[in-house]
mmCIF file of C-alpha atoms in Angstrom:
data_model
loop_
_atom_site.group_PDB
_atom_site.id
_atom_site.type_symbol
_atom_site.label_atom_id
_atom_site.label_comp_id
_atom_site.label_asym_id
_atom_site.label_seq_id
_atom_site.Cartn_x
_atom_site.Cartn_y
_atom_site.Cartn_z
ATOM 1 C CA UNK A 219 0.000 0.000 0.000
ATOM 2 C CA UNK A 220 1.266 3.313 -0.984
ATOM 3 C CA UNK A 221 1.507 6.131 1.256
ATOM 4 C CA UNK A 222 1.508 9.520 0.125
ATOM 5 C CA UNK A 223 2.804 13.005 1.543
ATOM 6 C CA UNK A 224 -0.150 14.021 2.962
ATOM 7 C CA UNK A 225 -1.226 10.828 4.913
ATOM 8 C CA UNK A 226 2.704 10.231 5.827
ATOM 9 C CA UNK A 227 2.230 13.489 8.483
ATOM 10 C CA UNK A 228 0.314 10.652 10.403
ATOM 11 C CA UNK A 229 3.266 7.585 10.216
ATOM 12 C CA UNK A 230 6.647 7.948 10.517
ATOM 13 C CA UNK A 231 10.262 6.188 9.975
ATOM 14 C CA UNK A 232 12.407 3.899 11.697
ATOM 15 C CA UNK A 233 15.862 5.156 12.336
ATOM 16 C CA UNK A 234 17.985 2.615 11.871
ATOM 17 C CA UNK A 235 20.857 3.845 13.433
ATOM 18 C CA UNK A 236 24.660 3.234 13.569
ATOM 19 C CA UNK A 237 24.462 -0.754 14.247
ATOM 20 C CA UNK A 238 21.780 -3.268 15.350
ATOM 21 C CA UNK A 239 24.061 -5.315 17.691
ATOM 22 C CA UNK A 240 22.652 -4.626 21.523
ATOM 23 C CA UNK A 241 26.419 -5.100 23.093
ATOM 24 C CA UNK A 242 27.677 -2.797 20.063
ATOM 25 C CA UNK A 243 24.783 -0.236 20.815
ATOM 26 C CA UNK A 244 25.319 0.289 24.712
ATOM 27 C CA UNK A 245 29.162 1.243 24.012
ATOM 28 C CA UNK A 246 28.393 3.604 21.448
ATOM 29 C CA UNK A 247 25.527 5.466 23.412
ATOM 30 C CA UNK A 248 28.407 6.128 26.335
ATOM 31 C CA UNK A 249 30.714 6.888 23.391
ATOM 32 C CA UNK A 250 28.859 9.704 22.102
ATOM 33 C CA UNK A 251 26.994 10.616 25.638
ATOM 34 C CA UNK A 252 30.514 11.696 26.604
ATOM 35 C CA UNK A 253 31.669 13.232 23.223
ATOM 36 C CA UNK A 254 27.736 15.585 23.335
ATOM 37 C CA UNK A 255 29.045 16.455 26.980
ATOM 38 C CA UNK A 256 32.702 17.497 26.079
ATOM 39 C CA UNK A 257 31.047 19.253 22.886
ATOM 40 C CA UNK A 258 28.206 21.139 25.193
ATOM 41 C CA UNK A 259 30.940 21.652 27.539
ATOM 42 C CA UNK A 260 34.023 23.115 25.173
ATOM 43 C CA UNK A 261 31.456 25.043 23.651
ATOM 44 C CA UNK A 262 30.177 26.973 26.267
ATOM 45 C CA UNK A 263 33.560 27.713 28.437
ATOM 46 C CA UNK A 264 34.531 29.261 24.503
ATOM 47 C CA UNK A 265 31.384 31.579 24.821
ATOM 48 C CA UNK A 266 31.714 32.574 28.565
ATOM 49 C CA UNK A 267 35.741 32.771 28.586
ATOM 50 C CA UNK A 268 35.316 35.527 24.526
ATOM 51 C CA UNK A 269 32.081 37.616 26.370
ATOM 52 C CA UNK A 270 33.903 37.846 29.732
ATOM 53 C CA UNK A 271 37.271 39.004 28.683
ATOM 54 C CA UNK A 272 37.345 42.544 26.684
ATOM 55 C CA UNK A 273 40.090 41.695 24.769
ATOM 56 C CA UNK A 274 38.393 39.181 23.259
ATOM 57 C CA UNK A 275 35.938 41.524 21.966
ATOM 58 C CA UNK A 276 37.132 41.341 17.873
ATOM 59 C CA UNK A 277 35.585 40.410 14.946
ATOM 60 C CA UNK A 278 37.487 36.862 15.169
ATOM 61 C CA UNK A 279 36.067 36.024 18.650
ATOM 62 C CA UNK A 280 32.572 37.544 17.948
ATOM 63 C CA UNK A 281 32.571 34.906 14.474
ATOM 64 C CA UNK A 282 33.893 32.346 16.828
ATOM 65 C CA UNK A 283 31.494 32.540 20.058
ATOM 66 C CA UNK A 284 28.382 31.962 17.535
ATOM 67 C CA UNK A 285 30.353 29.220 15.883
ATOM 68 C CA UNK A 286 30.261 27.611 19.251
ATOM 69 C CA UNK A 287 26.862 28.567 19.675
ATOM 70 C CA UNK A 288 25.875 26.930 16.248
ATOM 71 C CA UNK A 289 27.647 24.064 17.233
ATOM 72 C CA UNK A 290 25.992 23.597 20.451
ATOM 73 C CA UNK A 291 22.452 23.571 18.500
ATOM 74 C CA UNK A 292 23.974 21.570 15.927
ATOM 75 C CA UNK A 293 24.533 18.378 17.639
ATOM 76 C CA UNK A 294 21.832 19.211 19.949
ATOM 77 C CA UNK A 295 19.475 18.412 16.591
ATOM 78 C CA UNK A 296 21.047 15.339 15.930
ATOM 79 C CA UNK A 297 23.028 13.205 19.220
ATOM 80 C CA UNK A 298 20.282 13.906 21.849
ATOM 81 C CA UNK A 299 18.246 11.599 19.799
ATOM 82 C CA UNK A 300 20.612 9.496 18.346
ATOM 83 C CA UNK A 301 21.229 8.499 22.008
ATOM 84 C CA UNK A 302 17.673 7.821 22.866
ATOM 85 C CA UNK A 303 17.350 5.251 19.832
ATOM 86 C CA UNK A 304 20.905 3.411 20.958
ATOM 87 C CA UNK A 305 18.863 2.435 23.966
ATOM 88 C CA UNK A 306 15.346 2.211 22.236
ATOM 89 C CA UNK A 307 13.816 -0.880 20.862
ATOM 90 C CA UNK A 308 11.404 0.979 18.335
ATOM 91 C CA UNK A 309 13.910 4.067 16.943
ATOM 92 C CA UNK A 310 10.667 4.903 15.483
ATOM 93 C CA UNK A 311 10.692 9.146 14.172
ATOM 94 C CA UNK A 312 7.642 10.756 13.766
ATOM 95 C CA UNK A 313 7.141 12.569 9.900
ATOM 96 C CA UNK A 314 6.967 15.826 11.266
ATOM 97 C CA UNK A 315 9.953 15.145 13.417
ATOM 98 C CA UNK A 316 11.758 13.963 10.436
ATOM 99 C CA UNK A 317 11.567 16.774 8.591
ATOM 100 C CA UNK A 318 11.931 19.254 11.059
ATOM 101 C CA UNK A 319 15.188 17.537 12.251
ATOM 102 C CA UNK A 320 16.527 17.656 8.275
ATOM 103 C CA UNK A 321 15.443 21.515 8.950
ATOM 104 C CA UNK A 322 17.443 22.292 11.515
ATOM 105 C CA UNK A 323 20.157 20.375 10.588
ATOM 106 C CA UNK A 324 20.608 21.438 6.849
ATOM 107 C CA UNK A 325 20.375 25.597 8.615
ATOM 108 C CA UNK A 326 22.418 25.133 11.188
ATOM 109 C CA UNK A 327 25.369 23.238 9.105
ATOM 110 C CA UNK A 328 24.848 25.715 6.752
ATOM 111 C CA UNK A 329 24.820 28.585 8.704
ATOM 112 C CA UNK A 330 28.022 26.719 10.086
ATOM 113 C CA UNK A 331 29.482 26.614 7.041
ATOM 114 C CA UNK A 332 28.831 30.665 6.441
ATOM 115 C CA UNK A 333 30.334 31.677 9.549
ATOM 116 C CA UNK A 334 33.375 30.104 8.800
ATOM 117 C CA UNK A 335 33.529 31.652 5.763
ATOM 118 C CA UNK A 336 32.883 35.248 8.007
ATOM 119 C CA UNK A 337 36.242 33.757 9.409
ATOM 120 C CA UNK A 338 38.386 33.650 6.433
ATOM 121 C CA UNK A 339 36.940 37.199 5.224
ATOM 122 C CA UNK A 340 38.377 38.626 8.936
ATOM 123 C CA UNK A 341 41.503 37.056 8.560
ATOM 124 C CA UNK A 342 42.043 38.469 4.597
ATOM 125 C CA UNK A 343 41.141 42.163 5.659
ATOM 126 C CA UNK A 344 43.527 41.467 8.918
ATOM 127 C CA UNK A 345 46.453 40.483 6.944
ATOM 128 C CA UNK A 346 46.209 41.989 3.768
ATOM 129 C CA UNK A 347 44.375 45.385 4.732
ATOM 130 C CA UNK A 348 45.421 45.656 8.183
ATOM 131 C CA UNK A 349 44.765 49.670 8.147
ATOM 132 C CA UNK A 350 41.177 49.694 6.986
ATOM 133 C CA UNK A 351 40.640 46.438 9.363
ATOM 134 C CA UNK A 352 38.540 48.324 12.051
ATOM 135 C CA UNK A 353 36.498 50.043 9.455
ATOM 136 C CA UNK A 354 35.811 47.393 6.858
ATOM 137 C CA UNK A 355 35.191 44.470 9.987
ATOM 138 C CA UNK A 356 33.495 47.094 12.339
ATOM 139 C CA UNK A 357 30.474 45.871 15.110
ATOM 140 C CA UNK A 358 27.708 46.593 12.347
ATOM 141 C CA UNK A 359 29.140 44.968 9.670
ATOM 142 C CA UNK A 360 29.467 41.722 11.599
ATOM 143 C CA UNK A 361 26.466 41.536 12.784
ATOM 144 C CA UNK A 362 25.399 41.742 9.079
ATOM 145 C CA UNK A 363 26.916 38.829 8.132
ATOM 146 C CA UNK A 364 25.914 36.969 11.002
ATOM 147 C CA UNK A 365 22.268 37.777 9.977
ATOM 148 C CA UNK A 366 22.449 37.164 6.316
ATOM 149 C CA UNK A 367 24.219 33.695 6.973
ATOM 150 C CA UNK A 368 21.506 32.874 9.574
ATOM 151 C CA UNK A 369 18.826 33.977 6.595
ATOM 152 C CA UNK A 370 20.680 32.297 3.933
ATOM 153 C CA UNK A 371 21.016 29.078 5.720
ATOM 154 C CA UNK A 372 17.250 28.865 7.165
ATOM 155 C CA UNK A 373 15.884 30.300 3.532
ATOM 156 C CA UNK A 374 17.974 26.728 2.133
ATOM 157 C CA UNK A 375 16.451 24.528 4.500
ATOM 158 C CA UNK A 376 13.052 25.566 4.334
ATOM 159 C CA UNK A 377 13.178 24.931 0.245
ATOM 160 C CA UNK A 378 14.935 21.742 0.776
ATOM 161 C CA UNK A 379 12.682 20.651 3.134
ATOM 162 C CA UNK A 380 9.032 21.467 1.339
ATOM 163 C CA UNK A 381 10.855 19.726 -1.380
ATOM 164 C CA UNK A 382 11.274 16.268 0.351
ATOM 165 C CA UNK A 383 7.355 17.135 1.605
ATOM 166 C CA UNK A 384 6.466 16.837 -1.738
ATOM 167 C CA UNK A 385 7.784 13.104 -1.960
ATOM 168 C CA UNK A 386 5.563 10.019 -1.869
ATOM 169 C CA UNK A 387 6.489 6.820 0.056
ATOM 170 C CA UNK A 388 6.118 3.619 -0.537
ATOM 171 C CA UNK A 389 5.911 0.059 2.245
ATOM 172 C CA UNK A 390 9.387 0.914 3.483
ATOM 173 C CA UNK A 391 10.094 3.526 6.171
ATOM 174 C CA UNK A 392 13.702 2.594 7.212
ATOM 175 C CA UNK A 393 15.951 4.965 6.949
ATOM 176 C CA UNK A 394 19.654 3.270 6.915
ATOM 177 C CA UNK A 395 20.931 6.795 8.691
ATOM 178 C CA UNK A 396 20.736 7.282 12.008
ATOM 179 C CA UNK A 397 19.081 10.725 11.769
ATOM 180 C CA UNK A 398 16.484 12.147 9.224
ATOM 181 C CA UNK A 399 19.559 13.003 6.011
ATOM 182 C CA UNK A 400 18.389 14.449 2.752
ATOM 183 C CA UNK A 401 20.254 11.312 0.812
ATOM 184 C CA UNK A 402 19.249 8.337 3.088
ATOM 185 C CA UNK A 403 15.334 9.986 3.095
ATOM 186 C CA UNK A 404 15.193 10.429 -1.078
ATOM 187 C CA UNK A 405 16.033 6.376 -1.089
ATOM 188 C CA UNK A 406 12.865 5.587 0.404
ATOM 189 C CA UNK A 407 10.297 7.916 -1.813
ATOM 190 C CA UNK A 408 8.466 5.819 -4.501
ATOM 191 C CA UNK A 409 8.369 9.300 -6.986
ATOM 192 C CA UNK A 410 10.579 9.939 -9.748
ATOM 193 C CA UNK A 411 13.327 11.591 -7.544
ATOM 194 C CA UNK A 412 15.313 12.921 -10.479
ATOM 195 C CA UNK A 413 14.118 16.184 -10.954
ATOM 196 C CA UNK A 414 14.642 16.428 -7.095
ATOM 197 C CA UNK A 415 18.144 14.902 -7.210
ATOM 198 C CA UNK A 416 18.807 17.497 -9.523
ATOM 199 C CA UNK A 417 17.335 20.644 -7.583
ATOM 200 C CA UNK A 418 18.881 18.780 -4.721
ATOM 201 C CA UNK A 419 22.646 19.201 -6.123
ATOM 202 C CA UNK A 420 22.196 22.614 -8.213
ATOM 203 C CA UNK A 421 21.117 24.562 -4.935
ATOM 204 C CA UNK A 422 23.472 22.432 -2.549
ATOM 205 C CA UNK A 423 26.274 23.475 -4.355
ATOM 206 C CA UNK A 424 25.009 27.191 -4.909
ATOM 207 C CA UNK A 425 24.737 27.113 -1.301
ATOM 208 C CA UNK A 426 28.097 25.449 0.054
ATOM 209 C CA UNK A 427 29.975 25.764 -2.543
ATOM 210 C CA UNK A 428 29.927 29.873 -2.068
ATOM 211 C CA UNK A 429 31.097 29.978 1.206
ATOM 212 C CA UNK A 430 33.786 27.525 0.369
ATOM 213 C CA UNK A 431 34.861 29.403 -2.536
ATOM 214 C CA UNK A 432 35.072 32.261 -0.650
ATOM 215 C CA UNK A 433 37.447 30.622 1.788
ATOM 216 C CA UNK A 434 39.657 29.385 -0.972
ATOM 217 C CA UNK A 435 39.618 32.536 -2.316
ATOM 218 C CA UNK A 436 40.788 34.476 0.803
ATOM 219 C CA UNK A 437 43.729 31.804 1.453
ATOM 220 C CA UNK A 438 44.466 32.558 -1.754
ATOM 221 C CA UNK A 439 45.287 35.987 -1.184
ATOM 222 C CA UNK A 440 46.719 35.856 2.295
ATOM 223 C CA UNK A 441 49.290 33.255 0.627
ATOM 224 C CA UNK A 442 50.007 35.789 -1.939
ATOM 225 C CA UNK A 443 50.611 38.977 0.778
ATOM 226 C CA UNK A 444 52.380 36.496 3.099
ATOM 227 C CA UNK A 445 55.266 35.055 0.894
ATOM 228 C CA UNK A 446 55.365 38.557 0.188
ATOM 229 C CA UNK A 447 56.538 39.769 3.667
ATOM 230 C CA UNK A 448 60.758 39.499 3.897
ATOM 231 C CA UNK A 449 61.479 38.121 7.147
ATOM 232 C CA UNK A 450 60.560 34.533 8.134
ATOM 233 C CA UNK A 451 59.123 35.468 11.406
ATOM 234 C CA UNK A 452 56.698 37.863 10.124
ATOM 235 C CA UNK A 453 55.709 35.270 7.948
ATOM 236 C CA UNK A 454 55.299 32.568 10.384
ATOM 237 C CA UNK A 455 53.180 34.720 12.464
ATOM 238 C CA UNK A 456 50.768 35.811 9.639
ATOM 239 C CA UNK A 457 50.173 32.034 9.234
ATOM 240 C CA UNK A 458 49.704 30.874 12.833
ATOM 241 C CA UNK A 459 46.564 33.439 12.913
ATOM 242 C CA UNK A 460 45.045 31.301 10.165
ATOM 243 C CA UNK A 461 46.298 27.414 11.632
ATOM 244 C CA UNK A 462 42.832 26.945 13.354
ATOM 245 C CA UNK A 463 40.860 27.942 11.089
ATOM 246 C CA UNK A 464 42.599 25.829 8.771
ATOM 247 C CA UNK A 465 41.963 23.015 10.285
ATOM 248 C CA UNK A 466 38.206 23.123 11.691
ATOM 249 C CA UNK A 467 37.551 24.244 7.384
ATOM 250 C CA UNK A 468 39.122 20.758 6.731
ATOM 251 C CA UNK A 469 37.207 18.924 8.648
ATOM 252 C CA UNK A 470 34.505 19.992 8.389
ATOM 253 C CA UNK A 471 34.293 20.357 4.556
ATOM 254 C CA UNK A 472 35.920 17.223 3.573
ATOM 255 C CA UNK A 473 33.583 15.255 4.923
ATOM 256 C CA UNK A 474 30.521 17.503 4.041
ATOM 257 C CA UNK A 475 31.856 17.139 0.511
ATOM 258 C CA UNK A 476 32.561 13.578 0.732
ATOM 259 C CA UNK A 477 28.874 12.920 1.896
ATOM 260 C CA UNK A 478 27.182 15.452 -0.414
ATOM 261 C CA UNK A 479 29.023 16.029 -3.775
ATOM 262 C CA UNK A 480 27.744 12.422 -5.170
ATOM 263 C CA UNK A 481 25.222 11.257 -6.743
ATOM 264 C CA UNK A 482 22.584 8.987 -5.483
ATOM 265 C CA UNK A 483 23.738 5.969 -6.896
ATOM 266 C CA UNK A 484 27.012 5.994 -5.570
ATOM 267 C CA UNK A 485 25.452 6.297 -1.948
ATOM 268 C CA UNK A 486 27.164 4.076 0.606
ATOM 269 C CA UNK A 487 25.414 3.311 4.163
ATOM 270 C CA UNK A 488 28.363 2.765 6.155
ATOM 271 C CA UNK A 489 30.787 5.405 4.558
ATOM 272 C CA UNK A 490 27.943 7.704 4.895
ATOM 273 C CA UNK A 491 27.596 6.800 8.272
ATOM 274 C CA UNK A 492 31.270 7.215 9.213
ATOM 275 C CA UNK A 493 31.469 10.819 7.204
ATOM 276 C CA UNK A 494 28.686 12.167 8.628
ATOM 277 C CA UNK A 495 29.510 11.208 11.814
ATOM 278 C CA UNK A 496 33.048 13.380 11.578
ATOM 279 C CA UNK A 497 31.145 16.546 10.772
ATOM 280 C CA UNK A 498 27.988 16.140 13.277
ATOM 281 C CA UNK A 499 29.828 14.839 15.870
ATOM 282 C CA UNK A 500 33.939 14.966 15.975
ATOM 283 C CA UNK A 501 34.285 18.597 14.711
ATOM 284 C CA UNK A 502 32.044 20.435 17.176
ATOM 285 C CA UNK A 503 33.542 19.016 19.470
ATOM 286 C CA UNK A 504 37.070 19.231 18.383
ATOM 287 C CA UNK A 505 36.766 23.068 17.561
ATOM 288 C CA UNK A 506 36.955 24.418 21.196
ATOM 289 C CA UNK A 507 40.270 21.979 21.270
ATOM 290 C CA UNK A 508 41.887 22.921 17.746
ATOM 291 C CA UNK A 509 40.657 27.072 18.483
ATOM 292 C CA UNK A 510 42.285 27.013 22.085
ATOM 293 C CA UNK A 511 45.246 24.784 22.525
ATOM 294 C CA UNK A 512 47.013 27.124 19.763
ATOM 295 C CA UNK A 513 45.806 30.292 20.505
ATOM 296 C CA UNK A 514 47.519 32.360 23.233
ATOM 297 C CA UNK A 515 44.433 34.834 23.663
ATOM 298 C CA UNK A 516 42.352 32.218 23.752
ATOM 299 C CA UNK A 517 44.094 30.338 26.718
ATOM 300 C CA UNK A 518 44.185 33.587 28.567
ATOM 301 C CA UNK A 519 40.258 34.326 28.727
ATOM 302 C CA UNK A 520 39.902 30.816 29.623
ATOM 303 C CA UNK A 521 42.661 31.416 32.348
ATOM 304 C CA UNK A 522 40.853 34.302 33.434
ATOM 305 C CA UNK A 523 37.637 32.786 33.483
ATOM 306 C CA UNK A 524 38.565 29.888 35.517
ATOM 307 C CA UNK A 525 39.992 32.274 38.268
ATOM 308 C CA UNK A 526 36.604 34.169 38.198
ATOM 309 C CA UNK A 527 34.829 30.692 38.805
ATOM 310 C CA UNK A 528 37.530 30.086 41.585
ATOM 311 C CA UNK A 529 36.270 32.849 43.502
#
C-alpha cells in the first residue's frame, strides 16, 4: 500500500541507526553521551571565557562565540536523539519530526558553514588590509553577516525541506541513517526523484559551494601577501593566525563534501555513516580543542575565566 505526503504526516520512519548489535549499541551510546558532553561543555567555556574578557571583543572572537553557539544547537538536533534510539527498541521518528530535524540540521550546518567563511573574510582584511581592518570588519558589519548567513542558511532549508514534503512513500520507512539526512530519506520515496536529485545538487552546491569558494579565495590571497613579507618570522606569524581555522575548514568540509558532492547511486550506508559522523559529531567538538590549545588569547580568557569561577 502506498503512502503519500499528505497521509505520511500521520506515520513515521524507523531510524535505523549506527548498528543493530545490543552489546555494540550500549558502548556507542556512552561513546557519544561523553563526546555531546565534552562538545556542550568546550562550547560553552569558549562563549563565557570571549564575552567575559574585553580583549576578546574582535571580529574573530565575535565569528567564533556563535560558531560555538551553532555548534551547540547543531549536535543538539542530531546526538540527543541518536542516544535515545541506541537504547530504544522501536527508533521509530515521527514525519513531522523527520523533517523538522533535516530543517534544523541542513540551517544550522549551513549557517556553520557561512560563519566560517565570516572567518576567512576577517583574517584576509587582517592580513592583507590591516589599516582599513577596524572600518571594513566594524560591530555593524558583523552583525550583518551573522544575519544574512543565519537567513541564507534557514531560507535553504526551508526549500529543501518542502521539497522532500512533496515526496511520496512507498511500504518501506527505514531509513539506513541514524538521523532524518536528505540522501538516506530520497532512497525511500516511490516518486521519480530525479528532478529532485537534480534541484537537490544545483542549490546544494550554490549554497556550500559559495562559502567555500570564498574561503579558498581568501587563502588565496593571504598566501600571496604572506610570501610577500621578507622576514621569516613575520611570515610565520601571519600564518599561525590562520592554523585553526585551517583546520576546523578541513574537517569539516571534507567530509561535508565527501557525503554530499555524489550522486545517489554511488550512496554508501556505512561510509555515509562514518562521514557524517566526523562533521555532526567529531568537529564540534574538536573546535573548542583545535581554536584554544594554539591560541595564546584564547588560553588567557579561559585562564581568566577559571579564576573568576575560583572565587
Amino acid at each position: 500500500m502506498e503512502i503519500k505526503n499528505h497521509s505520511s504526516s500521520t506515520s513515521g520512519f524507523i531510524l535505523l541507526g549506527l548498528s543493530s548489535d545490543p552489546w555494540l549499541q550500549k558502548s556507542l551510546f556512552a561513546i557519544f553521551l561523553l563526546m555531546y558532553l565534552v562538545t556542550i561543555l568546550g562550547n560553552v567555556l569558549i562563549i563565557l571565557a570571549i564575552r567575559s574578557d574585553s580583549r576578546l571583543h574582535t571580529p574573530m572572537y565575535f565569528f567564533l562565540s556563535n560558531l560555538s553557539f551553532m555548534d551547540i544547537c547543531f549536535t543538539t538536533v542530531i546526538v540527543p536523539n541518536m542516544l535515545v534510539n541506541l537504547l530504544s527498541e522501536t527508533k521509530a521518528i515521527s514525519y513531522v519530526g523527520c523533517l523538522a530535524q533535516m530543517y534544523f540540521f541542513m540551517a544550522l550546518a549551513n549557517t556553520d558553514s557561512y560563519l566560517l567563511a565570516s572567518m576567512a573574510i576577517d583574517r584576509l582584511v587582517a592580513i592583507c588590509n590591516p589599516f582599513h581592518y577596524d572600518v571594513a570588519m566594524s560591530p555593524r558589519r558583523c552583525l550583518l553577516m551573522l544575519l544574512g548567513s543565519c537567513t541564507i542558511s534557514h531560507l535553504h532549508a526551508l526549500f529543501r525541506v518542502l521539497l522532500m514534503s512533496r515526496l511520496s512513500f512507498c511500504a518501506s520507512h527505514v531509513i539506513k541513517h541514524f538521523f532524518c539526512d536528505t540522501q538516506p530519506v530520497l532512497k525511500l520515496s516511490c516518486s521519480d526523484t530525479s528532478s529532485s536529485q537534480i534541484v537537490v545538487m544545483t542549490e546544494t552546491l550554490a549554497v556550500i559551494v559559495t562559502p567555500f569558494l570564498c574561503i579558498l579565495f581568501s587563502y588565496l590571497r593571504i598566501i600571496i601577501t604572506v610570501l610577500s613579507i621578507p622576514s621569516a618570522a613575520g611570515k610565520w606569524k601571519a600564518f599561525s593566525t590562520c592554523g585553526s581555522h585551517l583546520t576546523v575548514v578541513a574537517l569539516f568540509y571534507g567530509s561535508v563534501i565527501y557525503v554530499y558532492f555524489r550522486p545517489l547511486s554511488m550512496y554508501s550506508v556505512v561510509k555515509d555513516r562514518v562521514a557524517t559522523v566526523m562533521y555532526t559529531v567529531v568537529t564540534p567538538m574538536l573546535n573548542p580543542f583545535i581554536y584554544s590549545l594554539r591560541n595564546k588569547d584564547m588560553k588567557m580568557g579561559l585562564r581568566k575565566l577559571r579564576d573568576r569561577i575560583h572565587s
